[in-house]
Amino acid sequence: MDFELRATEPSDYDTIATWIQDAVSCSRWAGPLVPFPFSARELPELLSVKGGSSYSLAAGNNRCIGFGQFWVVRQGSVHLGRIIISPEARGVGTGRLLCKKLIAKAIQETDAARVTLRVYRDNAPALSLYSSLGFAIIESESTDKLLLMSASNAEQGVMSAD
Ligand SMILES: CC(C)(COP(=O)(O)OP(=O)(O)OC[C@H]1O[C@@H](n2cnc3c(N)ncnc32)[C@H](O)[C@@H]1OP(=O)(O)O)[C@@H](O)C(=O)NCCC(=O)NCCS
């Protein structure tokens, strides 16, 4: 099946809202600024980040099966956030595909040389995915709970969309 990274459409938020079933998974996905429960209608506003871009991974029938955002934190550095895959589509490589496409899009749009993201230390699937993509933990900018991870052009494979 072909998967396309496209701009998030209003109806995608209804789909994404069904993937979040409890407060813990909500916080792991979107951080402390998105309360649980929320209504799908509120999501665009709750997820809005100044200067940020939102993208969805769509399956062949245009059905949204993944979502992620990026925004520039400082010149030359772009930050990824709110990465999520539909629960039914997890564990078969979809998250890796979404990340690669999102990274490629973020670099193309911002011309950043460095990509960062934050992940909770206890989020094993996400931590494993990001590590395997070449992201390294920056301990000096991490806390007991939340890791800052970074990758740059120097790290092989991170910036390629293949
Ligand atoms: C994190 C997430 C996006 C991964 O998506 P996915 O489609 O399941 O990931 P993939 O199938 O592409 O797997 C890629 C890698 O992730 C890791 N991974 C995936 N599921 C895992 C699991 N259950 N346990 C441990 N590692 C796992 C592995 O390293 C895997 O590589 P491998 O298949 O070569 O072993 C998905 O679990 C998710 O949406 N989680 C909820 C939201 C969230 O926590 N987002 C992260 C916010 S920082």
PDB file of C-alpha atoms and ligand atoms in Angstrom:
ATOM      1  CA  MET A   1       0.000   0.000   0.000  1.00  0.00           C
ATOM      2  CA  ASP A   2       1.152   3.548  -0.731  1.00  0.00           C
ATOM      3  CA  PHE A   3       1.396   6.036   2.102  1.00  0.00           C
ATOM      4  CA  GLU A   4       1.480   9.773   1.611  1.00  0.00           C
ATOM      5  CA  LEU A   5       2.491  12.524   4.000  1.00  0.00           C
ATOM      6  CA  ARG A   6       0.018  15.334   3.430  1.00  0.00           C
ATOM      7  CA  ALA A   7      -1.198  18.445   5.234  1.00  0.00           C
ATOM      8  CA  THR A   8      -3.572  17.528   8.051  1.00  0.00           C
ATOM      9  CA  GLU A   9      -7.229  17.857   7.051  1.00  0.00           C
ATOM     10  CA  PRO A  10      -9.961  18.936   9.515  1.00  0.00           C
ATOM     11  CA  SER A  11     -11.576  15.462   9.505  1.00  0.00           C
ATOM     12  CA  ASP A  12      -8.236  13.885  10.515  1.00  0.00           C
ATOM     13  CA  TYR A  13      -8.652  15.335  14.007  1.00  0.00           C
ATOM     14  CA  ASP A  14     -11.825  13.249  14.506  1.00  0.00           C
ATOM     15  CA  THR A  15      -9.824  10.151  13.586  1.00  0.00           C
ATOM     16  CA  ILE A  16      -6.832  11.064  15.755  1.00  0.00           C
ATOM     17  CA  ALA A  17      -9.065  11.756  18.782  1.00  0.00           C
ATOM     18  CA  THR A  18     -10.279   8.131  18.712  1.00  0.00           C
ATOM     19  CA  TRP A  19      -6.674   6.919  19.172  1.00  0.00           C
ATOM     20  CA  ILE A  20      -6.290   8.584  22.588  1.00  0.00           C
ATOM     21  CA  GLN A  21      -8.020   6.471  25.204  1.00  0.00           C
ATOM     22  CA  ASP A  22      -6.646   7.728  28.519  1.00  0.00           C
ATOM     23  CA  ALA A  23      -4.771  10.534  30.246  1.00  0.00           C
ATOM     24  CA  VAL A  24      -1.437   8.700  30.316  1.00  0.00           C
ATOM     25  CA  SER A  25      -1.357   8.037  26.566  1.00  0.00           C
ATOM     26  CA  CYS A  26      -2.568  11.587  25.942  1.00  0.00           C
ATOM     27  CA  SER A  27       0.306  13.041  27.936  1.00  0.00           C
ATOM     28  CA  ARG A  28       2.879  10.695  26.373  1.00  0.00           C
ATOM     29  CA  TRP A  29       1.754  11.740  22.941  1.00  0.00           C
ATOM     30  CA  ALA A  30       1.102  15.446  23.272  1.00  0.00           C
ATOM     31  CA  GLY A  31       2.710  16.593  26.531  1.00  0.00           C
ATOM     32  CA  PRO A  32       1.126  18.456  29.435  1.00  0.00           C
ATOM     33  CA  LEU A  33      -0.672  21.147  27.429  1.00  0.00           C
ATOM     34  CA  VAL A  34      -3.306  18.809  26.007  1.00  0.00           C
ATOM     35  CA  PRO A  35      -5.798  17.797  28.719  1.00  0.00           C
ATOM     36  CA  PHE A  36      -7.711  14.514  28.741  1.00  0.00           C
ATOM     37  CA  PRO A  37     -10.508  14.171  27.899  1.00  0.00           C
ATOM     38  CA  PHE A  38     -10.717  16.613  24.993  1.00  0.00           C
ATOM     39  CA  SER A  39     -13.100  16.944  22.095  1.00  0.00           C
ATOM     40  CA  ALA A  40     -11.903  16.424  18.526  1.00  0.00           C
ATOM     41  CA  ARG A  41     -13.141  19.917  17.724  1.00  0.00           C
ATOM     42  CA  GLU A  42     -10.683  21.375  20.239  1.00  0.00           C
ATOM     43  CA  LEU A  43      -7.676  19.449  18.944  1.00  0.00           C
ATOM     44  CA  PRO A  44      -6.432  21.895  16.267  1.00  0.00           C
ATOM     45  CA  GLU A  45      -6.314  24.670  18.859  1.00  0.00           C
ATOM     46  CA  LEU A  46      -4.867  22.454  21.617  1.00  0.00           C
ATOM     47  CA  LEU A  47      -2.117  21.230  19.292  1.00  0.00           C
ATOM     48  CA  SER A  48      -1.316  24.569  17.750  1.00  0.00           C
ATOM     49  CA  VAL A  49       2.287  25.682  18.042  1.00  0.00           C
ATOM     50  CA  LYS A  50       3.457  29.089  16.886  1.00  0.00           C
ATOM     51  CA  GLY A  51       4.978  28.674  13.445  1.00  0.00           C
ATOM     52  CA  GLY A  52       4.318  24.937  13.523  1.00  0.00           C
ATOM     53  CA  SER A  53       3.223  22.635  10.693  1.00  0.00           C
ATOM     54  CA  SER A  54       0.993  19.576  11.052  1.00  0.00           C
ATOM     55  CA  TYR A  55       1.104  16.581   8.738  1.00  0.00           C
ATOM     56  CA  SER A  56      -0.833  13.345   8.458  1.00  0.00           C
ATOM     57  CA  LEU A  57       0.266  10.023   7.054  1.00  0.00           C
ATOM     58  CA  ALA A  58      -2.531   8.867   4.759  1.00  0.00           C
ATOM     59  CA  ALA A  59      -3.131   5.363   3.465  1.00  0.00           C
ATOM     60  CA  GLY A  60      -4.150   4.747  -0.166  1.00  0.00           C
ATOM     61  CA  ASN A  61      -7.798   5.570   0.534  1.00  0.00           C
ATOM     62  CA  ASN A  62      -6.728   8.926   2.069  1.00  0.00           C
ATOM     63  CA  ARG A  63      -7.522   7.555   5.548  1.00  0.00           C
ATOM     64  CA  CYS A  64      -5.370   9.183   8.204  1.00  0.00           C
ATOM     65  CA  ILE A  65      -3.217   6.591   9.988  1.00  0.00           C
ATOM     66  CA  GLY A  66      -0.545   8.823  11.479  1.00  0.00           C
ATOM     67  CA  PHE A  67       0.170  12.378  12.556  1.00  0.00           C
ATOM     68  CA  GLY A  68       3.116  14.579  13.494  1.00  0.00           C
ATOM     69  CA  GLN A  69       4.232  18.171  13.738  1.00  0.00           C
ATOM     70  CA  PHE A  70       7.387  20.239  13.486  1.00  0.00           C
ATOM     71  CA  TRP A  71       8.427  23.752  14.370  1.00  0.00           C
ATOM     72  CA  VAL A  72      11.636  25.750  14.359  1.00  0.00           C
ATOM     73  CA  VAL A  73      13.086  26.221  17.832  1.00  0.00           C
ATOM     74  CA  ARG A  74      16.136  28.181  16.817  1.00  0.00           C
ATOM     75  CA  GLN A  75      17.810  28.891  13.532  1.00  0.00           C
ATOM     76  CA  GLY A  76      19.105  25.708  11.964  1.00  0.00           C
ATOM     77  CA  SER A  77      17.177  23.406  14.290  1.00  0.00           C
ATOM     78  CA  VAL A  78      13.730  21.921  13.771  1.00  0.00           C
ATOM     79  CA  HIS A  79      11.755  20.138  16.493  1.00  0.00           C
ATOM     80  CA  LEU A  80       9.392  17.195  15.877  1.00  0.00           C
ATOM     81  CA  GLY A  81       6.369  16.643  18.104  1.00  0.00           C
ATOM     82  CA  ARG A  82       3.056  14.864  18.663  1.00  0.00           C
ATOM     83  CA  ILE A  83       4.092  11.858  16.583  1.00  0.00           C
ATOM     84  CA  ILE A  84       1.460   9.135  16.658  1.00  0.00           C
ATOM     85  CA  ILE A  85       0.317   6.120  14.641  1.00  0.00           C
ATOM     86  CA  SER A  86      -3.175   4.651  14.701  1.00  0.00           C
ATOM     87  CA  PRO A  87      -3.189   1.752  17.233  1.00  0.00           C
ATOM     88  CA  GLU A  88      -4.207  -0.738  14.486  1.00  0.00           C
ATOM     89  CA  ALA A  89      -1.275   0.310  12.285  1.00  0.00           C
ATOM     90  CA  ARG A  90       1.482   0.015  14.923  1.00  0.00           C
ATOM     91  CA  GLY A  91       4.280  -2.532  14.948  1.00  0.00           C
ATOM     92  CA  VAL A  92       4.581  -2.993  11.195  1.00  0.00           C
ATOM     93  CA  GLY A  93       6.931  -0.152  10.248  1.00  0.00           C
ATOM     94  CA  THR A  94       4.397   2.668   9.920  1.00  0.00           C
ATOM     95  CA  GLY A  95       5.951   4.800  12.662  1.00  0.00           C
ATOM     96  CA  ARG A  96       9.370   4.525  11.052  1.00  0.00           C
ATOM     97  CA  LEU A  97       7.886   5.555   7.683  1.00  0.00           C
ATOM     98  CA  LEU A  98       6.045   8.510   9.221  1.00  0.00           C
ATOM     99  CA  CYS A  99       9.210   9.716  10.974  1.00  0.00           C
ATOM    100  CA  LYS A 100      11.330   9.474   7.841  1.00  0.00           C
ATOM    101  CA  LYS A 101       8.787  11.357   5.771  1.00  0.00           C
ATOM    102  CA  LEU A 102       8.239  13.968   8.485  1.00  0.00           C
ATOM    103  CA  ILE A 103      11.976  14.535   8.926  1.00  0.00           C
ATOM    104  CA  ALA A 104      12.431  14.915   5.169  1.00  0.00           C
ATOM    105  CA  LYS A 105       9.543  17.404   5.006  1.00  0.00           C
ATOM    106  CA  ALA A 106      10.802  19.344   8.034  1.00  0.00           C
ATOM    107  CA  ILE A 107      14.276  19.697   6.525  1.00  0.00           C
ATOM    108  CA  GLN A 108      12.893  20.594   3.118  1.00  0.00           C
ATOM    109  CA  GLU A 109      10.671  23.324   4.589  1.00  0.00           C
ATOM    110  CA  THR A 110      13.041  24.764   7.192  1.00  0.00           C
ATOM    111  CA  ASP A 111      16.483  23.935   5.802  1.00  0.00           C
ATOM    112  CA  ALA A 112      17.490  22.826   9.302  1.00  0.00           C
ATOM    113  CA  ALA A 113      20.713  20.921   9.850  1.00  0.00           C
ATOM    114  CA  ARG A 114      19.595  19.554  13.226  1.00  0.00           C
ATOM    115  CA  VAL A 115      16.410  17.732  14.217  1.00  0.00           C
ATOM    116  CA  THR A 116      15.308  17.405  17.845  1.00  0.00           C
ATOM    117  CA  LEU A 117      12.409  15.794  19.699  1.00  0.00           C
ATOM    118  CA  ARG A 118      11.329  15.020  23.239  1.00  0.00           C
ATOM    119  CA  VAL A 119      10.227  11.634  24.501  1.00  0.00           C
ATOM    120  CA  TYR A 120       9.336  10.269  27.934  1.00  0.00           C
ATOM    121  CA  ARG A 121      11.998   7.898  29.245  1.00  0.00           C
ATOM    122  CA  ASP A 122       9.379   5.211  29.874  1.00  0.00           C
ATOM    123  CA  ASN A 123       7.981   5.342  26.312  1.00  0.00           C
ATOM    124  CA  ALA A 124       9.926   2.274  25.146  1.00  0.00           C
ATOM    125  CA  PRO A 125       8.476   1.929  21.616  1.00  0.00           C
ATOM    126  CA  ALA A 126       9.090   5.591  20.770  1.00  0.00           C
ATOM    127  CA  LEU A 127      12.541   5.664  22.359  1.00  0.00           C
ATOM    128  CA  SER A 128      13.552   2.547  20.451  1.00  0.00           C
ATOM    129  CA  LEU A 129      12.217   3.971  17.190  1.00  0.00           C
ATOM    130  CA  TYR A 130      14.032   7.294  17.559  1.00  0.00           C
ATOM    131  CA  SER A 131      17.289   5.610  18.611  1.00  0.00           C
ATOM    132  CA  SER A 132      17.134   3.316  15.592  1.00  0.00           C
ATOM    133  CA  LEU A 133      16.649   6.362  13.363  1.00  0.00           C
ATOM    134  CA  GLY A 134      19.914   7.797  14.692  1.00  0.00           C
ATOM    135  CA  PHE A 135      18.664  10.206  17.372  1.00  0.00           C
ATOM    136  CA  ALA A 136      20.933  10.493  20.406  1.00  0.00           C
ATOM    137  CA  ILE A 137      19.944  11.470  23.937  1.00  0.00           C
ATOM    138  CA  ILE A 138      21.173  14.871  25.106  1.00  0.00           C
ATOM    139  CA  GLU A 139      21.372  14.166  28.854  1.00  0.00           C
ATOM    140  CA  SER A 140      22.325  17.750  29.725  1.00  0.00           C
ATOM    141  CA  GLU A 141      18.956  18.925  28.366  1.00  0.00           C
ATOM    142  CA  SER A 142      16.898  15.983  29.670  1.00  0.00           C
ATOM    143  CA  THR A 143      15.106  15.432  32.972  1.00  0.00           C
ATOM    144  CA  ASP A 144      14.318  12.326  35.041  1.00  0.00           C
ATOM    145  CA  LYS A 145      11.174  11.879  32.974  1.00  0.00           C
ATOM    146  CA  LEU A 146      11.668  13.609  29.643  1.00  0.00           C
ATOM    147  CA  LEU A 147      14.527  13.108  27.199  1.00  0.00           C
ATOM    148  CA  LEU A 148      15.723  15.545  24.565  1.00  0.00           C
ATOM    149  CA  MET A 149      17.012  13.680  21.522  1.00  0.00           C
ATOM    150  CA  SER A 150      18.898  15.135  18.596  1.00  0.00           C
ATOM    151  CA  ALA A 151      20.116  14.113  15.162  1.00  0.00           C
ATOM    152  CA  SER A 152      22.001  16.038  12.549  1.00  0.00           C
ATOM    153  CA  ASN A 153      23.150  15.719   8.967  1.00  0.00           C
ATOM    154  CA  ALA A 154      26.332  14.215  10.340  1.00  0.00           C
ATOM    155  CA  GLU A 155      24.423  11.132  11.531  1.00  0.00           C
ATOM    156  CA  GLN A 156      24.039   8.666   8.705  1.00  0.00           C
ATOM    157  CA  GLY A 157      20.546   7.732   7.640  1.00  0.00           C
ATOM    158  CA  VAL A 158      18.603  10.145   9.843  1.00  0.00           C
ATOM    159  CA  MET A 159      17.991  12.655   7.141  1.00  0.00           C
ATOM    160  CA  SER A 160      17.239  10.249   4.318  1.00  0.00           C
ATOM    161  CA  ALA A 161      13.632   9.643   3.323  1.00  0.00           C
ATOM    162  CA  ASP A 162      14.149   6.114   1.960  1.00  0.00           C
TER     163      ASP A 162
HETATM  164  C1  LIG B   1       5.907   5.308  18.890  1.00  0.00           C
HETATM  165  C2  LIG B   1       5.027   4.889  17.712  1.00  0.00           C
HETATM  166  C3  LIG B   1       4.815   6.098  16.812  1.00  0.00           C
HETATM  167  C4  LIG B   1       5.766   3.803  16.928  1.00  0.00           C
HETATM  168  O1  LIG B   1       4.992   3.485  15.788  1.00  0.00           O
HETATM  169  P1  LIG B   1       4.992   1.999  15.157  1.00  0.00           P
HETATM  170  O2  LIG B   1       4.250   2.074  13.874  1.00  0.00           O
HETATM  171  O3  LIG B   1       4.516   1.017  16.151  1.00  0.00           O
HETATM  172  O4  LIG B   1       6.553   1.792  14.912  1.00  0.00           O
HETATM  173  P2  LIG B   1       7.205   0.797  13.817  1.00  0.00           P
HETATM  174  O5  LIG B   1       6.352  -0.401  13.612  1.00  0.00           O
HETATM  175  O6  LIG B   1       7.587   1.599  12.642  1.00  0.00           O
HETATM  176  O7  LIG B   1       8.500   0.311  14.601  1.00  0.00           O
HETATM  177  C5  LIG B   1       9.671   1.045  14.481  1.00  0.00           C
HETATM  178  C6  LIG B   1      10.537   0.757  15.679  1.00  0.00           C
HETATM  179  O8  LIG B   1       9.905   1.191  16.860  1.00  0.00           O
HETATM  180  C7  LIG B   1      10.259   0.320  17.921  1.00  0.00           C
HETATM  181  N1  LIG B   1       9.045  -0.295  18.444  1.00  0.00           N
HETATM  182  C8  LIG B   1       7.816  -0.322  17.873  1.00  0.00           C
HETATM  183  N2  LIG B   1       6.949  -0.935  18.686  1.00  0.00           N
HETATM  184  C9  LIG B   1       7.641  -1.311  19.768  1.00  0.00           C
HETATM  185  C10 LIG B   1       7.290  -1.970  20.974  1.00  0.00           C
HETATM  186  N3  LIG B   1       6.035  -2.369  21.219  1.00  0.00           N
HETATM  187  N4  LIG B   1       8.248  -2.164  21.895  1.00  0.00           N
HETATM  188  C11 LIG B   1       9.537  -1.758  21.684  1.00  0.00           C
HETATM  189  N5  LIG B   1       9.925  -1.123  20.551  1.00  0.00           N
HETATM  190  C12 LIG B   1       8.980  -0.898  19.616  1.00  0.00           C
HETATM  191  C13 LIG B   1      11.234  -0.689  17.345  1.00  0.00           C
HETATM  192  O9  LIG B   1      12.549  -0.156  17.458  1.00  0.00           O
HETATM  193  C14 LIG B   1      10.832  -0.719  15.904  1.00  0.00           C
HETATM  194  O10 LIG B   1      11.850  -1.136  15.062  1.00  0.00           O
HETATM  195  P3  LIG B   1      11.927  -2.691  14.592  1.00  0.00           P
HETATM  196  O11 LIG B   1      10.595  -3.005  13.982  1.00  0.00           O
HETATM  197  O12 LIG B   1      13.036  -2.685  13.619  1.00  0.00           O
HETATM  198  O13 LIG B   1      12.176  -3.459  15.857  1.00  0.00           O
HETATM  199  C15 LIG B   1       3.663   4.303  18.183  1.00  0.00           C
HETATM  200  O14 LIG B   1       3.934   3.298  19.142  1.00  0.00           O
HETATM  201  C16 LIG B   1       2.707   5.314  18.781  1.00  0.00           C
HETATM  202  O15 LIG B   1       1.942   5.955  18.068  1.00  0.00           O
HETATM  203  N6  LIG B   1       2.707   5.452  20.129  1.00  0.00           N
HETATM  204  C17 LIG B   1       1.751   6.304  20.816  1.00  0.00           C
HETATM  205  C18 LIG B   1       2.080   7.786  20.676  1.00  0.00           C
HETATM  206  C19 LIG B   1       3.475   8.096  21.164  1.00  0.00           C
HETATM  207  O16 LIG B   1       3.903   7.627  22.219  1.00  0.00           O
HETATM  208  N7  LIG B   1       4.184   8.923  20.386  1.00  0.00           N
HETATM  209  C20 LIG B   1       5.553   9.315  20.679  1.00  0.00           C
HETATM  210  C21 LIG B   1       5.566  10.670  21.273  1.00  0.00           C
HETATM  211  S1  LIG B   1       7.259  11.168  21.618  1.00  0.00           S
END
